[in-house]
């Protein structure tokens, strides 16, 4: 049992458990792993890290791309994810103002502009299908193009019906950058590199969620609500060109240089009881690879199909994963936590109007607290998640367990204290800066814990992580869309204090889900491996 993670009783080689570090002496104990001598390792300060997954010798393998190419692809997607994050909540500070302009209730405005959540949630399932069948590149290009066109549509909408329809299409365009990026990270980065990139991706989305309302509040207060959508089309147009030139196709099915590294507890304890054959380490034949693809050939939008499986059968693939405990863990710890935080910009107009009588511009400025929390989280978590897992692996005799990522889920308590502190402060005439500080804590929480949850998912479900995220995001967006119909009304009726205490309790329940997942996670992975047919539908690529 490593760090409280229960060992499995059925499999010696549990999928996900891997050799990550082969440094010599760890706390006075000599670690020798002769079987790993032929495996590829990192370079520089990661020279001791055994690469997981093992890259092929093909120069077209995304794992073998030069660093600049990987970073250009990643940062382009991060930029697009920022715009993606901004689209959904950016109108929030102007809900009260727009309700007066359209002569409807605040909840009517919130549900109208909240139609974006309906499109976002529903198309999550379909965009996975297209990505598996036709590759990631064409889906990303279609995503940013739809967002660009739908923003123009929304800007010229004459009524709430047209606004609602345009926002649904915006949600369709947003879906890829909300979940598909996690799969791209898994395709181009090694395990020890994914943590920091996942944090940056989470940061990009959260930065958009906080910056969008901040900038839009000035526009809606001083110009018009339509101008905000005209302004956002400018960076969206730029993102179309960036995705076209810097995001090549990342889908690749490699013949691994070696089979998955098998490590069991007997081996870790120095009792090498299995034969070399049973250790799970094999050499494969040396395949013949083609020449590196030219840059111009990688600019093609259409790369054909990557599987012979029908679209319908691919569409059904996520649903058996509803039987996996990991799916519910991700839904609670990542999806629902996002719902609680998203209610802040959704209801900020009502909360700050009731408590402080703020106008749209002042409400937008409260999002600066979110930016501070996100920046702090990125500075602290970026290197910590990758370094922390390598550190724990070293002290586990070089053996990496995906559950080591869950340790960072403790940051969810920051949001619990933030919501509860804000609730208590409302009865003690807390100044507005205190409310902003609580928003800072909630944003810090979701970046750190969200990155840990997504990285854990990548490590445990691999190629199926895309499907699990789709299910989680579908549920999350449907729940949040439901809240748009009554959340502001509930706050007005029950009061800010009661509503925030409810949020704190919900956040605490979601955090508690991480404890059994950490303890029993390895056994869950074993169960999934032993009953893999339960989670498969539609065939393999």
XYZ file of N, CA and C in Angstrom, residues 146-345:
600
model
N -17.632 28.156 -35.995
C -19.017 28.271 -35.527
C -19.137 29.355 -34.465
N -18.154 29.441 -33.565
C -18.196 30.496 -32.546
C -18.148 31.873 -33.196
N -17.318 32.021 -34.217
C -17.183 33.296 -34.917
C -18.505 33.699 -35.581
N -19.111 32.779 -36.312
C -20.357 33.080 -37.025
C -21.506 33.348 -36.051
N -21.603 32.553 -34.989
C -22.712 32.705 -34.048
C -22.619 33.999 -33.243
N -21.401 34.509 -33.028
C -21.264 35.798 -32.340
C -21.830 36.931 -33.213
N -21.587 36.845 -34.522
C -22.171 37.838 -35.433
C -23.690 37.726 -35.416
N -24.198 36.509 -35.416
C -25.633 36.271 -35.360
C -26.233 36.898 -34.094
N -25.599 36.656 -32.970
C -26.113 37.189 -31.707
C -26.102 38.717 -31.709
N -25.063 39.305 -32.277
C -24.944 40.765 -32.291
C -26.056 41.429 -33.100
N -26.578 40.746 -34.109
C -27.634 41.336 -34.950
C -29.028 40.821 -34.574
N -29.128 40.047 -33.473
C -30.418 39.490 -33.067
C -31.360 40.590 -32.593
N -32.625 40.590 -33.076
C -33.568 41.649 -32.689
C -34.384 41.330 -31.437
N -34.405 40.074 -30.993
C -35.242 39.712 -29.852
C -34.636 38.534 -29.093
N -35.275 38.165 -27.977
C -34.756 37.104 -27.126
C -34.801 35.744 -27.805
N -35.766 35.519 -28.678
C -35.852 34.237 -29.378
C -34.638 34.018 -30.268
N -34.269 35.046 -31.033
C -33.090 34.958 -31.889
C -31.815 34.846 -31.063
N -31.774 35.567 -29.943
C -30.612 35.487 -29.048
C -30.439 34.066 -28.525
N -31.549 33.461 -28.089
C -31.492 32.104 -27.556
C -30.971 31.116 -28.602
N -31.459 31.249 -29.845
C -31.023 30.343 -30.914
C -29.535 30.523 -31.223
N -29.077 31.779 -31.296
C -27.669 32.042 -31.594
C -26.759 31.525 -30.488
N -27.233 31.623 -29.257
C -26.428 31.149 -28.132
C -26.330 29.613 -28.114
N -27.380 28.949 -28.563
C -27.301 27.491 -28.679
C -26.195 27.103 -29.658
N -26.111 27.812 -30.787
C -25.063 27.527 -31.768
C -23.686 27.905 -31.235
N -23.598 28.941 -30.437
C -22.324 29.262 -29.794
C -21.872 28.105 -28.917
N -22.810 27.504 -28.189
C -22.472 26.363 -27.347
C -21.958 25.181 -28.154
N -22.550 24.959 -29.325
C -22.068 23.892 -30.203
C -20.613 24.131 -30.586
N -20.281 25.380 -30.889
C -18.898 25.699 -31.244
C -17.942 25.588 -30.071
N -18.427 25.833 -28.862
C -17.559 25.822 -27.678
C -17.156 24.427 -27.233
N -17.900 23.412 -27.617
C -17.760 22.094 -26.998
C -16.366 21.488 -27.129
N -15.741 21.629 -28.290
C -14.439 20.983 -28.502
C -13.376 21.506 -27.538
N -13.350 22.805 -27.314
C -12.317 23.406 -26.474
C -12.581 23.188 -24.992
N -13.748 22.646 -24.651
C -14.065 22.349 -23.266
C -13.634 20.943 -22.868
N -13.545 20.022 -23.831
C -13.195 18.644 -23.459
C -12.171 17.996 -24.382
N -12.178 18.343 -25.653
C -11.305 17.670 -26.613
C -9.830 17.974 -26.375
N -9.537 19.128 -25.779
C -8.143 19.498 -25.520
C -7.482 18.483 -24.590
N -8.240 17.940 -23.645
C -7.677 16.935 -22.732
C -7.146 15.740 -23.510
N -7.859 15.334 -24.555
C -7.407 14.226 -25.386
C -6.156 14.609 -26.177
N -6.110 15.846 -26.660
C -4.937 16.311 -27.396
C -3.699 16.318 -26.506
N -3.859 16.726 -25.257
C -2.731 16.701 -24.320
C -2.223 15.286 -24.145
N -3.134 14.331 -24.089
C -2.750 12.941 -23.925
C -2.028 12.412 -25.157
N -2.303 13.014 -26.316
C -1.696 12.553 -27.564
C -0.302 13.122 -27.804
N -0.013 14.315 -27.279
C 1.269 14.959 -27.618
C 2.238 15.074 -26.445
N 1.785 14.812 -25.210
C 2.655 14.956 -24.053
C 2.755 13.651 -23.277
N 3.914 13.481 -22.597
C 4.124 12.333 -21.732
C 3.466 12.593 -20.373
N 3.330 11.531 -19.583
C 2.629 11.636 -18.297
C 3.221 12.726 -17.415
N 4.570 12.770 -17.325
C 5.181 13.734 -16.407
C 5.099 15.174 -16.915
N 4.607 15.369 -18.157
C 4.465 16.715 -18.714
C 3.027 17.217 -18.702
N 2.079 16.339 -18.453
C 0.675 16.708 -18.642
C 0.122 17.596 -17.542
N 0.614 17.434 -16.323
C 0.047 18.169 -15.207
C 0.089 19.669 -15.399
N 1.263 20.203 -15.743
C 1.404 21.652 -15.898
C 0.589 22.154 -17.085
N 0.541 21.366 -18.165
C -0.246 21.788 -19.336
C -1.742 21.765 -19.025
N -2.170 20.803 -18.243
C -3.573 20.759 -17.862
C -3.938 21.960 -17.005
N -3.002 22.381 -16.145
C -3.224 23.574 -15.329
C -3.367 24.803 -16.215
N -2.500 24.929 -17.219
C -2.562 26.087 -18.117
C -3.863 26.085 -18.904
N -4.287 24.911 -19.360
C -5.560 24.814 -20.077
C -6.717 25.238 -19.176
N -6.713 24.731 -17.934
C -7.747 25.132 -16.976
C -7.683 26.631 -16.718
N -6.443 27.145 -16.632
C -6.257 28.584 -16.421
C -6.835 29.386 -17.583
N -6.607 28.916 -18.789
C -7.090 29.635 -19.971
C -8.615 29.744 -19.958
N -9.281 28.626 -19.676
C -10.744 28.652 -19.633
C -11.237 29.546 -18.504
N -10.614 29.406 -17.328
C -11.049 30.205 -16.183
C -10.740 31.686 -16.382
N -9.623 31.989 -17.041
C -9.311 33.389 -17.336
C -10.372 34.001 -18.236
N -10.842 33.223 -19.202
C -11.915 33.706 -20.066
C -13.205 33.924 -19.295
N -13.498 32.990 -18.374
C -14.719 33.103 -17.579
C -14.709 34.363 -16.724
N -13.547 34.769 -16.226
C -13.469 35.952 -15.370
C -13.235 37.237 -16.154
N -12.405 37.171 -17.199
C -12.134 38.377 -17.984
C -13.315 38.772 -18.861
N -14.047 37.788 -19.364
C -15.185 38.080 -20.236
C -16.192 39.018 -19.597
N -16.720 38.684 -18.401
C -17.663 39.597 -17.748
C -17.043 40.944 -17.392
N -15.757 40.941 -17.033
C -15.089 42.190 -16.674
C -15.073 43.162 -17.847
N -14.657 42.693 -19.011
C -14.575 43.563 -20.187
C -15.960 43.893 -20.731
N -16.856 42.908 -20.724
C -18.193 43.127 -21.275
C -18.986 44.141 -20.452
N -18.715 44.184 -19.143
C -19.472 45.101 -18.282
C -19.289 46.554 -18.694
N -18.075 46.918 -19.114
C -17.831 48.282 -19.584
C -18.597 48.553 -20.875
N -18.629 47.554 -21.738
C -19.297 47.722 -23.037
C -20.801 47.872 -22.854
N -21.417 46.997 -22.048
C -22.866 47.034 -21.895
C -23.317 48.274 -21.126
N -22.435 48.763 -20.239
C -22.790 49.945 -19.463
C -22.673 51.220 -20.283
N -21.666 51.296 -21.149
C -21.368 52.546 -21.855
C -21.718 52.532 -23.335
N -21.853 51.346 -23.946
C -22.180 51.281 -25.375
C -23.507 50.539 -25.554
N -23.442 49.259 -25.822
C -24.642 48.432 -25.953
C -24.253 46.975 -25.760
N -25.256 46.139 -25.492
C -24.948 44.729 -25.296
C -24.495 44.082 -26.600
N -24.943 44.587 -27.744
C -24.544 44.020 -29.032
C -23.054 44.238 -29.320
N -22.511 45.382 -28.899
C -21.112 45.699 -29.221
C -20.139 44.708 -28.588
N -20.529 44.144 -27.451
C -19.658 43.156 -26.827
C -19.420 41.955 -27.724
N -20.457 41.531 -28.433
C -20.311 40.389 -29.333
C -19.558 40.773 -30.605
N -19.709 42.014 -31.062
C -18.914 42.461 -32.207
C -17.428 42.482 -31.853
N -17.104 42.925 -30.646
C -15.701 42.988 -30.239
C -15.063 41.602 -30.152
N -15.831 40.616 -29.654
C -15.254 39.289 -29.458
C -15.025 38.567 -30.786
N -15.676 39.009 -31.855
C -15.428 38.375 -33.156
C -14.004 38.637 -33.652
N -13.367 39.705 -33.177
C -11.998 40.021 -33.627
C -11.010 38.939 -33.190
N -10.888 38.647 -31.870
C -9.960 37.560 -31.500
C -10.411 36.185 -32.002
N -11.721 35.999 -32.171
C -12.179 34.716 -32.713
C -11.727 34.538 -34.164
N -11.759 35.617 -34.938
C -11.253 35.547 -36.307
C -9.772 35.227 -36.338
N -9.017 35.808 -35.396
C -7.579 35.511 -35.308
C -7.356 34.047 -34.949
N -8.185 33.532 -34.049
C -8.006 32.142 -33.614
C -8.240 31.149 -34.756
N -9.106 31.508 -35.707
C -9.334 30.628 -36.857
C -8.041 30.440 -37.638
N -7.324 31.528 -37.875
C -6.059 31.447 -38.607
C -4.989 30.723 -37.788
N -4.955 30.962 -36.479
C -3.961 30.303 -35.635
C -4.177 28.793 -35.615
N -5.429 28.368 -35.486
C -5.724 26.931 -35.483
C -5.367 26.307 -36.832
N -5.641 27.032 -37.911
C -5.341 26.500 -39.240
C -3.842 26.262 -39.428
N -3.016 27.196 -38.960
C -1.576 27.111 -39.229
C -0.784 26.373 -38.150
N -1.290 26.296 -36.910
C -0.461 25.765 -35.827
C -1.054 24.564 -35.091
N -2.213 24.085 -35.517
C -2.786 22.896 -34.872
C -2.934 21.798 -35.918
N -1.881 21.002 -36.137
C -1.979 19.888 -37.088
C -2.776 18.740 -36.473
N -2.985 17.726 -37.264
C -3.710 16.558 -36.760
C -2.861 15.833 -35.715
N -3.446 15.546 -34.552
C -2.716 14.883 -33.471
C -3.114 13.418 -33.290
N -4.140 12.967 -33.994
C -4.560 11.575 -33.872
C -3.496 10.672 -34.478
N -3.044 9.704 -33.704
C -1.975 8.815 -34.168
C -2.082 7.505 -33.394
N -2.028 6.388 -34.110
C -2.064 5.081 -33.470
C -0.687 4.444 -33.622
N 0.021 4.436 -32.511
C 1.419 3.979 -32.564
C 1.544 2.500 -32.189
N 2.599 1.909 -32.745
C 3.042 0.605 -32.287
C 4.092 0.889 -31.235
N 3.767 0.604 -29.987
C 4.643 1.005 -28.899
C 6.002 0.330 -28.997
N 7.026 1.073 -28.544
C 8.376 0.513 -28.528
C 8.465 -0.650 -27.554
N 7.617 -0.617 -26.550
C 7.519 -1.740 -25.625
C 6.107 -1.798 -25.097
N 5.718 -2.916 -24.598
C 4.401 -3.034 -23.995
C 4.370 -2.213 -22.715
N 3.156 -2.041 -22.204
C 3.004 -1.277 -20.976
C 3.856 -1.902 -19.879
N 4.467 -1.034 -19.075
C 5.392 -1.499 -18.060
C 4.626 -2.159 -16.939
N 4.901 -3.403 -16.674
C 4.175 -4.094 -15.611
C 4.965 -4.062 -14.331
N 4.367 -3.563 -13.252
C 5.035 -3.475 -11.966
C 4.063 -3.939 -10.909
N 4.476 -4.885 -10.063
C 3.585 -5.304 -9.001
C 4.219 -5.030 -7.648
N 3.444 -5.236 -6.574
C 3.917 -4.917 -5.240
C 5.042 -5.839 -4.797
N 5.051 -7.090 -5.269
C 6.146 -7.992 -4.912
C 7.458 -7.480 -5.456
N 7.415 -6.982 -6.683
C 8.635 -6.458 -7.292
C 9.114 -5.215 -6.557
N 8.164 -4.357 -6.170
C 8.522 -3.129 -5.474
C 9.195 -3.430 -4.156
N 8.762 -4.485 -3.473
C 9.321 -4.838 -2.181
C 10.626 -5.616 -2.301
N 11.143 -5.697 -3.524
C 12.417 -6.348 -3.725
C 12.325 -7.847 -3.848
N 11.105 -8.380 -3.950
C 10.910 -9.813 -4.075
C 10.480 -10.121 -5.488
N 11.423 -10.228 -6.363
C 11.122 -10.440 -7.773
C 10.702 -11.886 -7.967
N 9.382 -12.132 -7.827
C 8.873 -13.498 -7.867
C 8.422 -13.912 -9.252
N 8.162 -12.950 -10.120
C 7.708 -13.284 -11.469
C 8.905 -13.459 -12.386
N 8.713 -14.226 -13.417
C 9.757 -14.383 -14.409
C 9.837 -13.131 -15.248
N 10.881 -12.994 -16.037
C 11.034 -11.826 -16.900
C 9.889 -11.744 -17.884
N 9.373 -12.899 -18.247
C 8.240 -12.898 -19.180
C 6.998 -12.320 -18.521
N 6.792 -12.641 -17.243
C 5.603 -12.182 -16.538
C 5.702 -10.736 -16.084
N 6.885 -10.151 -16.140
C 7.029 -8.772 -15.671
C 6.344 -7.783 -16.577
N 5.942 -8.211 -17.737
C 5.159 -7.328 -18.617
C 6.006 -6.459 -19.499
N 7.303 -6.714 -19.615
C 8.169 -5.877 -20.435
C 8.682 -6.688 -21.602
N 8.331 -6.273 -22.783
C 8.689 -7.025 -23.976
C 9.258 -6.081 -25.005
N 10.069 -6.590 -25.859
C 10.572 -5.825 -26.991
C 9.724 -6.154 -28.208
N 9.340 -5.150 -28.940
C 8.580 -5.393 -30.166
C 9.506 -5.273 -31.358
N 9.068 -5.762 -32.482
C 9.866 -5.654 -33.676
C 10.034 -4.221 -34.109
N 11.061 -3.951 -34.882
C 11.314 -2.596 -35.345
C 10.519 -2.350 -36.616
N 9.513 -1.469 -36.575
C 8.682 -1.241 -37.750
C 9.356 -0.313 -38.741
N 8.842 -0.300 -39.903
C 9.339 0.605 -40.933
C 8.438 1.828 -40.999
N 9.015 3.028 -40.852
C 8.230 4.240 -40.795
C 8.466 5.094 -42.030
N 7.495 5.927 -42.324
C 7.602 6.822 -43.459
C 8.438 8.034 -43.089
N 8.716 8.874 -44.083
C 9.481 10.089 -43.865
C 8.612 11.117 -43.142
N 9.249 12.095 -42.467
C 8.473 13.143 -41.791
C 7.567 13.866 -42.777
N 6.325 14.095 -42.363
C 5.367 14.784 -43.226
C 5.768 16.242 -43.388
N 5.566 16.796 -44.572
C 5.902 18.197 -44.822
C 4.898 19.102 -44.126
N 5.317 20.340 -43.874
C 4.440 21.296 -43.195
C 3.180 21.560 -44.010
N 3.325 21.677 -45.326
C 2.170 21.962 -46.177
C 1.156 20.824 -46.147
N 1.640 19.595 -46.092
C 0.717 18.463 -46.056
C -0.063 18.431 -44.742
N 0.538 18.963 -43.682
C -0.142 18.984 -42.393
C -1.205 20.074 -42.306
N -1.238 20.997 -43.270
C -2.236 22.057 -43.282
C -3.557 21.593 -43.885
N -3.582 20.378 -44.410
C -4.832 19.864 -44.962
C -5.903 19.817 -43.880
N -7.104 20.218 -44.256
C -8.216 20.162 -43.311
C -8.766 18.741 -43.230
N -8.842 18.086 -44.356
C -9.397 16.743 -44.417
C -8.275 15.714 -44.448
N -8.242 14.833 -43.451
C -7.229 13.785 -43.371
C -7.840 12.399 -43.514
N -9.047 12.342 -44.045
C -9.705 11.048 -44.179
C -10.285 10.591 -42.850
N -10.555 9.305 -42.757
C -11.098 8.744 -41.524
C -10.016 7.953 -40.794
N -10.149 7.880 -39.467
C -9.152 7.195 -38.654
C -9.677 5.881 -38.089
N -10.879 5.514 -38.470
C -11.445 4.248 -38.030
C -12.526 3.819 -39.018
N -12.720 2.522 -39.117
C -13.775 1.982 -39.982
C -15.083 1.795 -39.238
N -15.085 2.082 -37.935
C -16.292 1.940 -37.135
C -17.285 3.036 -37.524
N -18.559 2.702 -37.587
C -19.578 3.670 -37.999
C -19.742 4.772 -36.955
N -20.219 5.927 -37.409
C -20.437 7.059 -36.513
C -21.425 6.697 -35.399
N -22.440 5.943 -35.737
C -23.454 5.596 -34.751
C -22.863 4.776 -33.611
N -22.017 3.822 -33.939
C -21.405 2.984 -32.907
C -20.395 3.777 -32.096
N -19.710 4.727 -32.727
C -18.791 5.590 -31.972
C -19.586 6.478 -31.019
N -20.740 6.956 -31.476
C -21.581 7.796 -30.626
C -21.992 7.066 -29.348
N -22.207 5.758 -29.439
C -22.651 4.981 -28.289
C -21.521 4.660 -27.315
N -20.272 4.877 -27.718
C -19.139 4.481 -26.885
C -19.125 5.070 -25.476
N -19.466 6.348 -25.288
C -19.360 6.892 -23.933
C -20.293 6.243 -22.921
N -21.428 5.753 -23.349
C -22.473 5.371 -22.405
C -22.122 4.184 -21.513
N -21.392 3.156 -21.989
C -20.977 2.106 -21.048
C -20.082 2.634 -19.926
N -19.418 3.762 -20.150
C -18.555 4.326 -19.120
C -19.345 4.896 -17.951
N -20.672 4.943 -18.083
C -21.508 5.308 -16.943
C -21.407 4.258 -15.841
N -20.892 3.077 -16.167
C -20.688 2.023 -15.178
C -19.372 2.187 -14.430
N -18.536 3.117 -14.852
C -17.229 3.324 -14.227
C -17.335 4.313 -13.069
N -16.820 3.973 -11.892
C -16.813 4.920 -10.765
C -16.033 6.189 -11.069
N -15.045 6.094 -11.962
C -14.242 7.271 -12.297
C -15.105 8.341 -12.958
N -16.082 7.929 -13.745
C -16.973 8.887 -14.402
C -17.709 9.737 -13.380
N -18.202 9.114 -12.317
C -18.937 9.854 -11.295
C -18.006 10.702 -10.442
N -16.789 10.210 -10.256
C -15.796 11.017 -9.544
C -15.490 12.300 -10.308
N -15.289 12.181 -11.616
C -15.011 13.356 -12.437
C -16.219 14.287 -12.464
N -17.410 13.724 -12.551
C -18.611 14.552 -12.579
C -18.764 15.362 -11.293
N -18.505 14.726 -10.142
C -18.662 15.421 -8.866
C -17.518 16.390 -8.590
N -16.283 15.909 -8.744
C -15.131 16.719 -8.336
C -14.763 17.790 -9.350
N -15.088 17.583 -10.618
C -14.730 18.559 -11.646
C -15.964 19.235 -12.228
N -16.930 18.425 -12.661
C -18.112 18.983 -13.315
C -18.981 19.816 -12.391
N -19.386 19.249 -11.263
C -20.272 19.971 -10.365
C -19.569 21.129 -9.679
N -18.272 20.994 -9.431
C -17.535 22.126 -8.865
C -17.574 23.317 -9.825
N -17.505 23.022 -11.118
C -17.607 24.081 -12.123
C -18.992 24.719 -12.106
N -20.025 23.914 -11.835
C -21.379 24.459 -11.745
C -21.468 25.481 -10.624
N -20.947 25.110 -9.445
C -21.048 26.036 -8.297
C -20.329 27.344 -8.589
N -19.147 27.251 -9.203
C -18.408 28.473 -9.496
C -19.076 29.277 -10.606
N -19.643 28.592 -11.586
C -20.296 29.283 -12.702
C -21.544 30.044 -12.258
N -22.109 29.641 -11.124
C -23.267 30.367 -10.606
C -22.885 31.772 -10.138
N -21.583 31.982 -9.871
C -21.148 33.312 -9.429
C -21.350 34.369 -10.523
N -20.778 34.214 -11.713
C -21.059 35.206 -12.754
C -22.515 35.189 -13.217
